[in-house]
């Protein structure tokens, strides 16, 4: 095993050297054109097909490369504000089509974007030079109940709740058709260290994933990011997603659940390994020292105050039930949950580590910018007939102030795209090699 892992490590380093330079992520339309071109150049090896349509009628296309008996499924755009995977799929599809050794016993299947409607609402910033204010002025991330990756059917009360998203159904049908050896869903975050979520332990995989991240100057963190606190740890920066029964469903007293099962839970019925590489788009230069729990109390109060301000401004504009308003309200609810978790942690007298404080600062920035941005878009774009100029002006001002505060206090700079693509691509290749 040691010799195999050493050989794999060398091979991955070589493939990573092939990742092209450049800082612009392709749009979904450009990525789809590139995949069609890959299929056109090698018709005996590749094929492009349509597996479904989005809610607004956009095509869900899949490129298949090779005919090995062990399928690998790679999913891009699991959240439409996470575009790094578009660049990774463009690279990986070309690579596996050109390298026969990567198709030995394998077939590869690339779904460029699982939520093309959401991607279209982020188009003004995802394929442009990265800027925090521009990103959030044109930002969209759907409410949890409208995210294809988190809306698989779930046991609910005395039956089963289905969310009815065509994108989720197309993804489920594709997984059921392929019964993949592994599913790799390409995620990216705004801040923090990279980390990986897997469905089960695979010998050698956790160490290989941590090594891949470190090789590209993005070492995994010492403590669990806020998204995976309390989840089983399989290695440095590698966490196992719990069964859906162990995940807390917020607002459980509502008529319908806030979110459903994950793609991971659905793929498990086929014995598939699921891997979610999470890479950060921004590097924060500010370092935080360990401190008193009161620091979390202050952050909780600040987050709650900023979220309440967004909610108040949104309500001033009148009744709202558009896609942006639902997403903003959902983000405010998440912020409320996060703030309460910090207050509970602050009741513990043990010092708060620097890593914990950094994660809290990142979460505050992300949640307040997102809710602010989507409230603004609800007023400015979704319902022009109820435009409230004074509210829009205030939200514009607050968004600019918060983006500037983040730049100044966290001292952020973009992470080189090439490094992020290399980590995601090598993670997928490692999963393919180690699930044989």
Short mmCIF file of C-alpha atoms in Angstrom, two decimals:
data_model
loop_
_atom_site.label_atom_id
_atom_site.label_comp_id
_atom_site.label_asym_id
_atom_site.label_seq_id
_atom_site.Cartn_x
_atom_site.Cartn_y
_atom_site.Cartn_z
CA UNK A 1 0.00 0.00 0.00
CA UNK A 2 2.82 2.40 0.84
CA UNK A 3 4.38 1.95 -2.61
CA UNK A 4 1.02 2.49 -4.30
CA UNK A 5 0.37 5.67 -2.34
CA UNK A 6 3.85 6.99 -3.12
CA UNK A 7 3.28 6.31 -6.81
CA UNK A 8 -0.14 7.95 -6.67
CA UNK A 9 1.32 11.00 -4.96
CA UNK A 10 3.89 11.42 -7.73
CA UNK A 11 1.28 10.96 -10.44
CA UNK A 12 -1.03 13.56 -8.91
CA UNK A 13 1.80 16.05 -8.65
CA UNK A 14 2.46 15.55 -12.36
CA UNK A 15 -1.17 16.04 -13.36
CA UNK A 16 -1.40 19.18 -11.21
CA UNK A 17 1.44 20.71 -13.23
CA UNK A 18 -0.85 20.59 -16.27
CA UNK A 19 -3.50 22.89 -14.78
CA UNK A 20 -3.53 26.04 -16.94
CA UNK A 21 -2.93 29.51 -15.57
CA UNK A 22 -5.60 32.18 -15.60
CA UNK A 23 -7.89 33.77 -13.06
CA UNK A 24 -11.25 33.73 -14.86
CA UNK A 25 -13.73 30.92 -14.31
CA UNK A 26 -15.63 29.84 -17.44
CA UNK A 27 -19.35 30.52 -17.51
CA UNK A 28 -21.69 27.54 -17.56
CA UNK A 29 -22.42 28.25 -21.24
CA UNK A 30 -18.71 28.38 -22.11
CA UNK A 31 -17.99 25.23 -20.10
CA UNK A 32 -20.81 23.37 -21.85
CA UNK A 33 -19.42 24.45 -25.24
CA UNK A 34 -16.00 23.16 -24.25
CA UNK A 35 -17.44 19.79 -23.24
CA UNK A 36 -19.34 19.56 -26.52
CA UNK A 37 -16.03 20.23 -28.29
CA UNK A 38 -14.33 17.42 -26.34
CA UNK A 39 -17.12 15.08 -27.45
CA UNK A 40 -16.89 16.30 -31.07
CA UNK A 41 -13.14 15.65 -31.26
CA UNK A 42 -13.40 12.06 -30.00
CA UNK A 43 -16.83 10.66 -30.95
CA UNK A 44 -15.79 7.09 -30.29
CA UNK A 45 -14.55 7.90 -26.82
CA UNK A 46 -16.91 10.65 -25.65
CA UNK A 47 -20.58 11.48 -25.87
CA UNK A 48 -22.65 14.43 -24.73
CA UNK A 49 -26.28 13.88 -23.76
CA UNK A 50 -29.13 15.68 -22.08
CA UNK A 51 -30.38 14.15 -18.82
CA UNK A 52 -33.05 16.72 -17.96
CA UNK A 53 -34.01 20.37 -17.73
CA UNK A 54 -33.96 23.02 -15.03
CA UNK A 55 -37.04 24.72 -13.63
CA UNK A 56 -36.64 27.43 -16.27
CA UNK A 57 -35.95 24.99 -19.10
CA UNK A 58 -32.15 25.14 -19.26
CA UNK A 59 -30.49 21.92 -20.40
CA UNK A 60 -28.75 19.60 -17.95
CA UNK A 61 -26.06 18.01 -20.13
CA UNK A 62 -23.56 15.30 -19.20
CA UNK A 63 -20.27 14.48 -20.93
CA UNK A 64 -19.25 10.81 -20.66
CA UNK A 65 -15.65 9.79 -21.38
CA UNK A 66 -14.58 6.16 -21.68
CA UNK A 67 -16.47 2.91 -21.15
CA UNK A 68 -14.83 1.31 -18.11
CA UNK A 69 -17.03 -0.68 -15.77
CA UNK A 70 -16.43 1.66 -12.80
CA UNK A 71 -18.16 5.02 -13.33
CA UNK A 72 -16.89 8.25 -11.79
CA UNK A 73 -19.41 11.12 -11.58
CA UNK A 74 -18.16 14.70 -11.20
CA UNK A 75 -20.74 17.40 -10.40
CA UNK A 76 -20.16 21.11 -10.90
CA UNK A 77 -22.07 24.05 -9.47
CA UNK A 78 -23.64 22.25 -6.50
CA UNK A 79 -24.35 25.77 -5.23
CA UNK A 80 -24.57 28.44 -7.94
CA UNK A 81 -22.29 30.83 -6.06
CA UNK A 82 -19.47 28.23 -6.10
CA UNK A 83 -17.99 28.43 -9.62
CA UNK A 84 -14.47 27.02 -9.11
CA UNK A 85 -15.75 23.60 -10.15
CA UNK A 86 -16.53 24.90 -13.64
CA UNK A 87 -12.81 25.47 -14.21
CA UNK A 88 -12.01 22.10 -12.62
CA UNK A 89 -14.42 20.20 -14.87
CA UNK A 90 -13.01 21.95 -17.95
CA UNK A 91 -9.53 20.76 -16.94
CA UNK A 92 -10.49 17.25 -15.83
CA UNK A 93 -12.59 16.47 -18.90
CA UNK A 94 -9.73 17.38 -21.23
CA UNK A 95 -7.26 15.46 -19.06
CA UNK A 96 -9.13 12.15 -18.86
CA UNK A 97 -9.95 12.31 -22.57
CA UNK A 98 -6.24 12.73 -23.36
CA UNK A 99 -4.79 10.25 -20.82
CA UNK A 100 -5.70 6.58 -21.35
CA UNK A 101 -4.24 5.60 -17.96
CA UNK A 102 -6.96 7.66 -16.26
CA UNK A 103 -9.63 5.62 -18.05
CA UNK A 104 -8.21 2.21 -17.14
CA UNK A 105 -11.30 0.38 -15.88
CA UNK A 106 -13.10 3.70 -15.45
CA UNK A 107 -15.68 5.79 -17.23
CA UNK A 108 -15.95 9.47 -16.33
CA UNK A 109 -19.18 11.47 -16.35
CA UNK A 110 -19.20 15.26 -16.01
CA UNK A 111 -22.32 17.26 -15.09
CA UNK A 112 -21.08 20.83 -15.60
CA UNK A 113 -23.70 22.52 -13.44
CA UNK A 114 -26.58 21.08 -11.43
CA UNK A 115 -28.32 24.46 -10.97
CA UNK A 116 -27.99 26.44 -14.23
CA UNK A 117 -30.85 28.79 -13.30
CA UNK A 118 -29.02 29.82 -10.13
CA UNK A 119 -25.77 30.09 -12.05
CA UNK A 120 -27.41 32.54 -14.46
CA UNK A 121 -28.26 34.79 -11.50
CA UNK A 122 -24.55 34.88 -10.54
CA UNK A 123 -23.27 35.38 -14.10
CA UNK A 124 -22.24 39.01 -13.64
CA UNK A 125 -19.47 38.13 -11.16
CA UNK A 126 -18.52 34.46 -11.48
CA UNK A 127 -16.64 34.90 -14.77
CA UNK A 128 -15.17 38.31 -13.91
CA UNK A 129 -12.07 39.32 -11.92
CA UNK A 130 -12.78 38.56 -8.27
CA UNK A 131 -13.97 41.54 -6.20
CA UNK A 132 -15.83 41.17 -2.91
CA UNK A 133 -18.30 44.02 -3.47
CA UNK A 134 -19.05 43.08 -7.10
CA UNK A 135 -19.49 39.45 -6.09
CA UNK A 136 -22.12 40.30 -3.51
CA UNK A 137 -23.84 43.03 -5.50
CA UNK A 138 -24.72 40.28 -8.01
CA UNK A 139 -24.85 37.37 -5.55
CA UNK A 140 -27.42 34.59 -5.37
CA UNK A 141 -27.56 31.39 -3.36
CA UNK A 142 -31.00 29.76 -3.16
CA UNK A 143 -32.84 28.93 0.01
CA UNK A 144 -32.01 25.45 1.29
CA UNK A 145 -35.33 24.03 0.11
CA UNK A 146 -34.46 25.15 -3.44
CA UNK A 147 -30.96 23.63 -3.64
CA UNK A 148 -30.80 20.48 -5.81
CA UNK A 149 -27.99 18.85 -3.81
CA UNK A 150 -29.83 19.19 -0.48
CA UNK A 151 -33.39 18.30 -1.53
CA UNK A 152 -33.42 14.53 -1.88
CA UNK A 153 -36.58 12.94 -0.39
CA UNK A 154 -36.63 12.78 3.38
CA UNK A 155 -38.73 10.91 5.95
CA UNK A 156 -41.13 13.52 7.31
CA UNK A 157 -43.70 12.98 10.01
CA UNK A 158 -45.68 9.93 8.91
CA UNK A 159 -44.49 9.84 5.30
CA UNK A 160 -41.88 11.08 2.85
CA UNK A 161 -41.43 14.68 1.79
CA UNK A 162 -40.38 15.37 -1.81
CA UNK A 163 -39.25 18.83 -2.85
CA UNK A 164 -40.16 18.50 -6.51
CA UNK A 165 -37.05 20.07 -8.07
CA UNK A 166 -36.43 18.74 -11.61
CA UNK A 167 -32.67 19.30 -11.20
CA UNK A 168 -32.60 17.09 -8.10
CA UNK A 169 -34.62 14.41 -9.87
CA UNK A 170 -32.30 14.47 -12.89
CA UNK A 171 -29.29 14.12 -10.58
CA UNK A 172 -30.94 11.25 -8.69
CA UNK A 173 -31.79 9.48 -11.95
CA UNK A 174 -28.21 9.88 -13.18
CA UNK A 175 -26.80 8.38 -9.97
CA UNK A 176 -29.28 5.50 -10.14
CA UNK A 177 -28.36 4.86 -13.78
CA UNK A 178 -24.59 4.97 -13.30
CA UNK A 179 -24.31 3.43 -9.80
CA UNK A 180 -20.97 5.24 -9.60
CA UNK A 181 -17.93 4.02 -7.74
CA UNK A 182 -17.52 7.61 -6.57
CA UNK A 183 -19.36 10.92 -6.82
CA UNK A 184 -17.26 14.08 -6.55
CA UNK A 185 -19.22 17.30 -5.96
CA UNK A 186 -17.02 20.37 -6.41
CA UNK A 187 -17.55 23.02 -3.73
CA UNK A 188 -15.82 26.25 -2.83
CA UNK A 189 -16.14 28.63 0.11
CA UNK A 190 -15.26 32.28 0.56
CA UNK A 191 -12.72 32.00 3.40
CA UNK A 192 -10.89 29.57 5.64
CA UNK A 193 -8.77 26.51 4.99
CA UNK A 194 -9.70 23.77 2.54
CA UNK A 195 -11.44 20.70 3.90
CA UNK A 196 -13.05 17.57 2.53
CA UNK A 197 -16.34 15.79 3.27
CA UNK A 198 -16.63 12.10 2.47
CA UNK A 199 -19.33 9.50 2.89
CA UNK A 200 -17.07 6.81 4.35
CA UNK A 201 -13.49 6.01 5.23
CA UNK A 202 -11.30 4.70 2.40
CA UNK A 203 -7.79 3.50 3.33
CA UNK A 204 -5.22 6.09 2.34
CA UNK A 205 -7.70 8.68 1.07
CA UNK A 206 -7.72 11.10 4.02
CA UNK A 207 -3.94 11.37 4.10
CA UNK A 208 -3.81 11.79 0.33
CA UNK A 209 -6.38 14.60 0.38
CA UNK A 210 -4.48 16.49 3.08
CA UNK A 211 -1.25 16.04 1.11
CA UNK A 212 -2.87 17.35 -2.07
CA UNK A 213 -4.02 20.52 -0.30
CA UNK A 214 -0.63 21.09 1.34
CA UNK A 215 1.23 20.60 -1.94
CA UNK A 216 -0.59 23.61 -3.37
CA UNK A 217 0.02 25.88 -0.41
CA UNK A 218 -3.45 25.37 1.07
CA UNK A 219 -2.92 23.18 4.14
CA UNK A 220 -6.00 21.90 5.93
CA UNK A 221 -6.91 23.52 9.24
CA UNK A 222 -6.28 22.36 12.78
CA UNK A 223 -9.94 22.46 13.80
CA UNK A 224 -13.24 21.64 12.14
CA UNK A 225 -14.79 24.45 10.07
CA UNK A 226 -18.20 25.62 11.24
CA UNK A 227 -20.00 23.58 8.57
CA UNK A 228 -18.80 20.26 10.00
CA UNK A 229 -18.43 20.82 13.75
CA UNK A 230 -19.26 17.59 15.56
CA UNK A 231 -18.94 15.40 12.47
CA UNK A 232 -16.68 12.29 12.59
CA UNK A 233 -13.06 13.13 11.78
CA UNK A 234 -11.31 10.69 9.43
CA UNK A 235 -8.02 12.58 9.19
CA UNK A 236 -6.64 16.10 9.12
CA UNK A 237 -9.24 18.21 7.31
CA UNK A 238 -11.40 15.21 6.32
CA UNK A 239 -14.88 14.69 7.79
CA UNK A 240 -17.56 12.06 7.32
CA UNK A 241 -21.07 13.26 6.63
CA UNK A 242 -23.50 11.81 9.19
CA UNK A 243 -26.66 9.95 8.20
CA UNK A 244 -29.58 12.27 7.52
CA UNK A 245 -31.26 11.07 10.72
CA UNK A 246 -28.42 12.64 12.73
CA UNK A 247 -28.55 16.01 11.00
CA UNK A 248 -30.71 18.63 12.63
CA UNK A 249 -33.62 19.83 10.54
CA UNK A 250 -34.28 23.47 11.38
CA UNK A 251 -37.83 24.71 11.88
CA UNK A 252 -39.05 21.18 12.49
CA UNK A 253 -42.43 22.49 13.60
CA UNK A 254 -43.18 23.78 10.09
CA UNK A 255 -45.45 22.00 7.64
CA UNK A 256 -42.49 21.17 5.41
CA UNK A 257 -38.78 20.61 6.22
CA UNK A 258 -36.27 23.34 5.53
CA UNK A 259 -34.01 20.97 3.60
CA UNK A 260 -33.86 17.31 2.71
CA UNK A 261 -31.34 14.54 2.36
CA UNK A 262 -28.05 15.19 0.58
CA UNK A 263 -26.70 13.69 -2.62
CA UNK A 264 -24.35 11.74 -0.35
CA UNK A 265 -27.25 9.94 1.31
CA UNK A 266 -28.84 9.02 -2.01
CA UNK A 267 -25.60 7.73 -3.55
CA UNK A 268 -24.96 5.55 -0.50
CA UNK A 269 -27.68 3.14 -1.62
CA UNK A 270 -25.35 2.14 -4.47
CA UNK A 271 -22.29 1.85 -2.24
CA UNK A 272 -20.80 4.97 -3.87
CA UNK A 273 -18.09 6.97 -2.19
CA UNK A 274 -19.05 10.64 -2.14
CA UNK A 275 -16.37 13.32 -1.89
CA UNK A 276 -16.91 17.06 -1.49
CA UNK A 277 -13.68 19.09 -1.81
CA UNK A 278 -14.17 22.56 -0.26
CA UNK A 279 -11.60 25.17 -1.30
CA UNK A 280 -11.46 28.89 -0.34
CA UNK A 281 -11.54 31.68 -2.92
CA UNK A 282 -10.12 34.29 -0.54
CA UNK A 283 -7.09 34.24 1.74
CA UNK A 284 -7.39 36.22 4.99
CA UNK A 285 -4.16 37.77 6.23
CA UNK A 286 -5.48 38.56 9.73
CA UNK A 287 -4.59 36.01 12.41
CA UNK A 288 -6.61 35.56 15.59
CA UNK A 289 -5.22 34.58 18.99
CA UNK A 290 -7.03 32.51 21.58
CA UNK A 291 -9.28 34.60 23.77
CA UNK A 292 -12.14 34.81 26.19
CA UNK A 293 -15.57 33.35 25.32
CA UNK A 294 -16.87 36.90 25.52
CA UNK A 295 -15.37 37.45 22.07
CA UNK A 296 -17.94 35.01 20.68
CA UNK A 297 -20.70 36.76 22.60
CA UNK A 298 -19.77 40.04 20.92
CA UNK A 299 -19.70 38.41 17.49
CA UNK A 300 -23.07 36.74 18.10
CA UNK A 301 -24.65 40.06 19.01
CA UNK A 302 -23.09 41.78 16.02
CA UNK A 303 -24.30 39.07 13.62
CA UNK A 304 -27.80 39.14 15.09
CA UNK A 305 -27.94 42.93 14.84
CA UNK A 306 -26.75 43.00 11.23
CA UNK A 307 -29.18 40.25 10.20
CA UNK A 308 -32.08 41.97 11.95
CA UNK A 309 -31.24 45.18 10.11
CA UNK A 310 -31.47 43.39 6.77
CA UNK A 311 -34.75 41.76 7.75
CA UNK A 312 -36.19 45.11 8.87
CA UNK A 313 -35.21 46.83 5.63
CA UNK A 314 -36.64 44.00 3.56
CA UNK A 315 -39.94 44.22 5.44
CA UNK A 316 -40.08 47.98 4.88
CA UNK A 317 -40.28 47.32 1.15
CA UNK A 318 -43.54 45.44 1.60
CA UNK A 319 -44.66 41.84 0.97
CA UNK A 320 -42.09 39.74 -0.84
CA UNK A 321 -41.94 36.13 -2.04
CA UNK A 322 -39.47 36.16 -4.91
CA UNK A 323 -36.44 33.91 -5.18
CA UNK A 324 -34.09 36.56 -3.75
CA UNK A 325 -36.33 37.40 -0.79
CA UNK A 326 -36.76 33.72 0.10
CA UNK A 327 -33.01 33.22 -0.04
CA UNK A 328 -32.35 36.33 2.06
CA UNK A 329 -34.85 35.22 4.70
CA UNK A 330 -33.30 31.74 4.74
CA UNK A 331 -29.85 33.25 5.24
CA UNK A 332 -31.14 35.40 8.11
CA UNK A 333 -32.55 32.23 9.72
CA UNK A 334 -29.18 30.50 9.34
CA UNK A 335 -27.48 33.53 10.91
CA UNK A 336 -29.86 33.32 13.86
CA UNK A 337 -28.99 29.64 14.36
CA UNK A 338 -25.26 30.39 14.14
CA UNK A 339 -25.48 33.31 16.58
CA UNK A 340 -27.29 31.13 19.13
CA UNK A 341 -24.63 28.43 18.75
CA UNK A 342 -21.93 31.01 19.55
CA UNK A 343 -23.83 32.14 22.63
CA UNK A 344 -24.05 28.54 23.85
CA UNK A 345 -20.34 28.10 23.24
CA UNK A 346 -19.63 31.31 25.16
CA UNK A 347 -21.32 29.81 28.24
CA UNK A 348 -18.35 27.41 28.40
CA UNK A 349 -15.55 28.99 30.40
CA UNK A 350 -12.77 27.42 28.32
CA UNK A 351 -10.83 29.84 26.10
CA UNK A 352 -11.88 30.21 22.48
CA UNK A 353 -9.09 29.18 20.13
CA UNK A 354 -7.79 31.43 17.41
CA UNK A 355 -9.14 28.99 14.82
CA UNK A 356 -12.62 29.20 16.36
CA UNK A 357 -12.50 32.98 16.34
CA UNK A 358 -11.35 33.07 12.72
CA UNK A 359 -14.21 30.77 11.65
CA UNK A 360 -16.67 32.96 13.54
CA UNK A 361 -15.39 36.13 11.86
CA UNK A 362 -15.62 34.45 8.44
CA UNK A 363 -19.17 33.24 9.12
CA UNK A 364 -20.28 36.69 10.25
CA UNK A 365 -18.92 38.29 7.08
CA UNK A 366 -20.39 35.66 4.77
CA UNK A 367 -23.87 35.59 6.31
CA UNK A 368 -24.29 39.35 6.60
CA UNK A 369 -23.02 40.06 3.07
CA UNK A 370 -25.22 37.33 1.59
CA UNK A 371 -28.44 38.38 3.31
CA UNK A 372 -27.76 42.05 2.52
CA UNK A 373 -26.99 41.28 -1.12
CA UNK A 374 -30.07 39.17 -1.79
CA UNK A 375 -32.40 41.56 0.03
CA UNK A 376 -31.05 44.29 -2.24
CA UNK A 377 -31.61 42.19 -5.36
CA UNK A 378 -35.15 41.38 -4.24
CA UNK A 379 -35.97 45.07 -4.11
CA UNK A 380 -33.95 46.23 -7.12
CA UNK A 381 -34.58 43.35 -9.56
CA UNK A 382 -37.26 40.86 -8.71
CA UNK A 383 -40.25 43.17 -8.16
CA UNK A 384 -39.65 46.53 -9.86
CA UNK A 385 -43.26 47.57 -9.29
CA UNK A 386 -42.68 47.63 -5.53
CA UNK A 387 -39.28 49.29 -5.68
CA UNK A 388 -38.53 51.20 -2.48
CA UNK A 389 -35.77 53.71 -3.36
CA UNK A 390 -34.97 54.65 0.24
CA UNK A 391 -34.58 51.00 1.27
CA UNK A 392 -32.53 50.19 -1.82
CA UNK A 393 -30.22 53.13 -1.11
CA UNK A 394 -29.73 52.02 2.48
CA UNK A 395 -28.99 48.42 1.48
CA UNK A 396 -26.51 49.63 -1.17
CA UNK A 397 -24.74 51.72 1.48
CA UNK A 398 -24.66 48.91 4.06
CA UNK A 399 -23.37 46.38 1.50
CA UNK A 400 -20.50 48.67 0.48
CA UNK A 401 -19.62 49.40 4.12
CA UNK A 402 -19.58 45.72 5.08
CA UNK A 403 -17.50 44.70 2.07
CA UNK A 404 -14.97 47.43 2.84
CA UNK A 405 -14.88 46.42 6.52
CA UNK A 406 -14.15 42.82 5.52
CA UNK A 407 -11.31 43.84 3.21
CA UNK A 408 -9.79 46.05 5.90
CA UNK A 409 -10.19 43.84 8.98
CA UNK A 410 -9.48 40.46 7.41
CA UNK A 411 -6.89 41.75 4.88
CA UNK A 412 -8.21 39.51 2.14
CA UNK A 413 -6.75 38.66 -1.25
CA UNK A 414 -7.92 36.15 -3.87
CA UNK A 415 -6.38 32.68 -3.90
CA UNK A 416 -4.85 31.79 -7.26
CA UNK A 417 -7.48 29.88 -9.25
CA UNK A 418 -4.91 27.42 -10.58
CA UNK A 419 -4.21 26.17 -7.04
CA UNK A 420 -7.90 25.66 -6.31
CA UNK A 421 -8.44 23.71 -9.53
CA UNK A 422 -5.39 21.55 -8.80
CA UNK A 423 -6.72 20.64 -5.33
CA UNK A 424 -10.20 19.76 -6.61
CA UNK A 425 -8.94 17.84 -9.64
CA UNK A 426 -6.33 15.86 -7.70
CA UNK A 427 -8.91 15.05 -5.02
CA UNK A 428 -11.15 13.54 -7.71
CA UNK A 429 -8.25 11.59 -9.20
CA UNK A 430 -7.24 10.30 -5.77
CA UNK A 431 -10.81 9.12 -5.15
CA UNK A 432 -10.78 7.31 -8.49
CA UNK A 433 -7.47 5.60 -7.73
CA UNK A 434 -8.32 4.55 -4.18
CA UNK A 435 -11.82 3.17 -4.77
CA UNK A 436 -10.68 0.54 -7.25
#
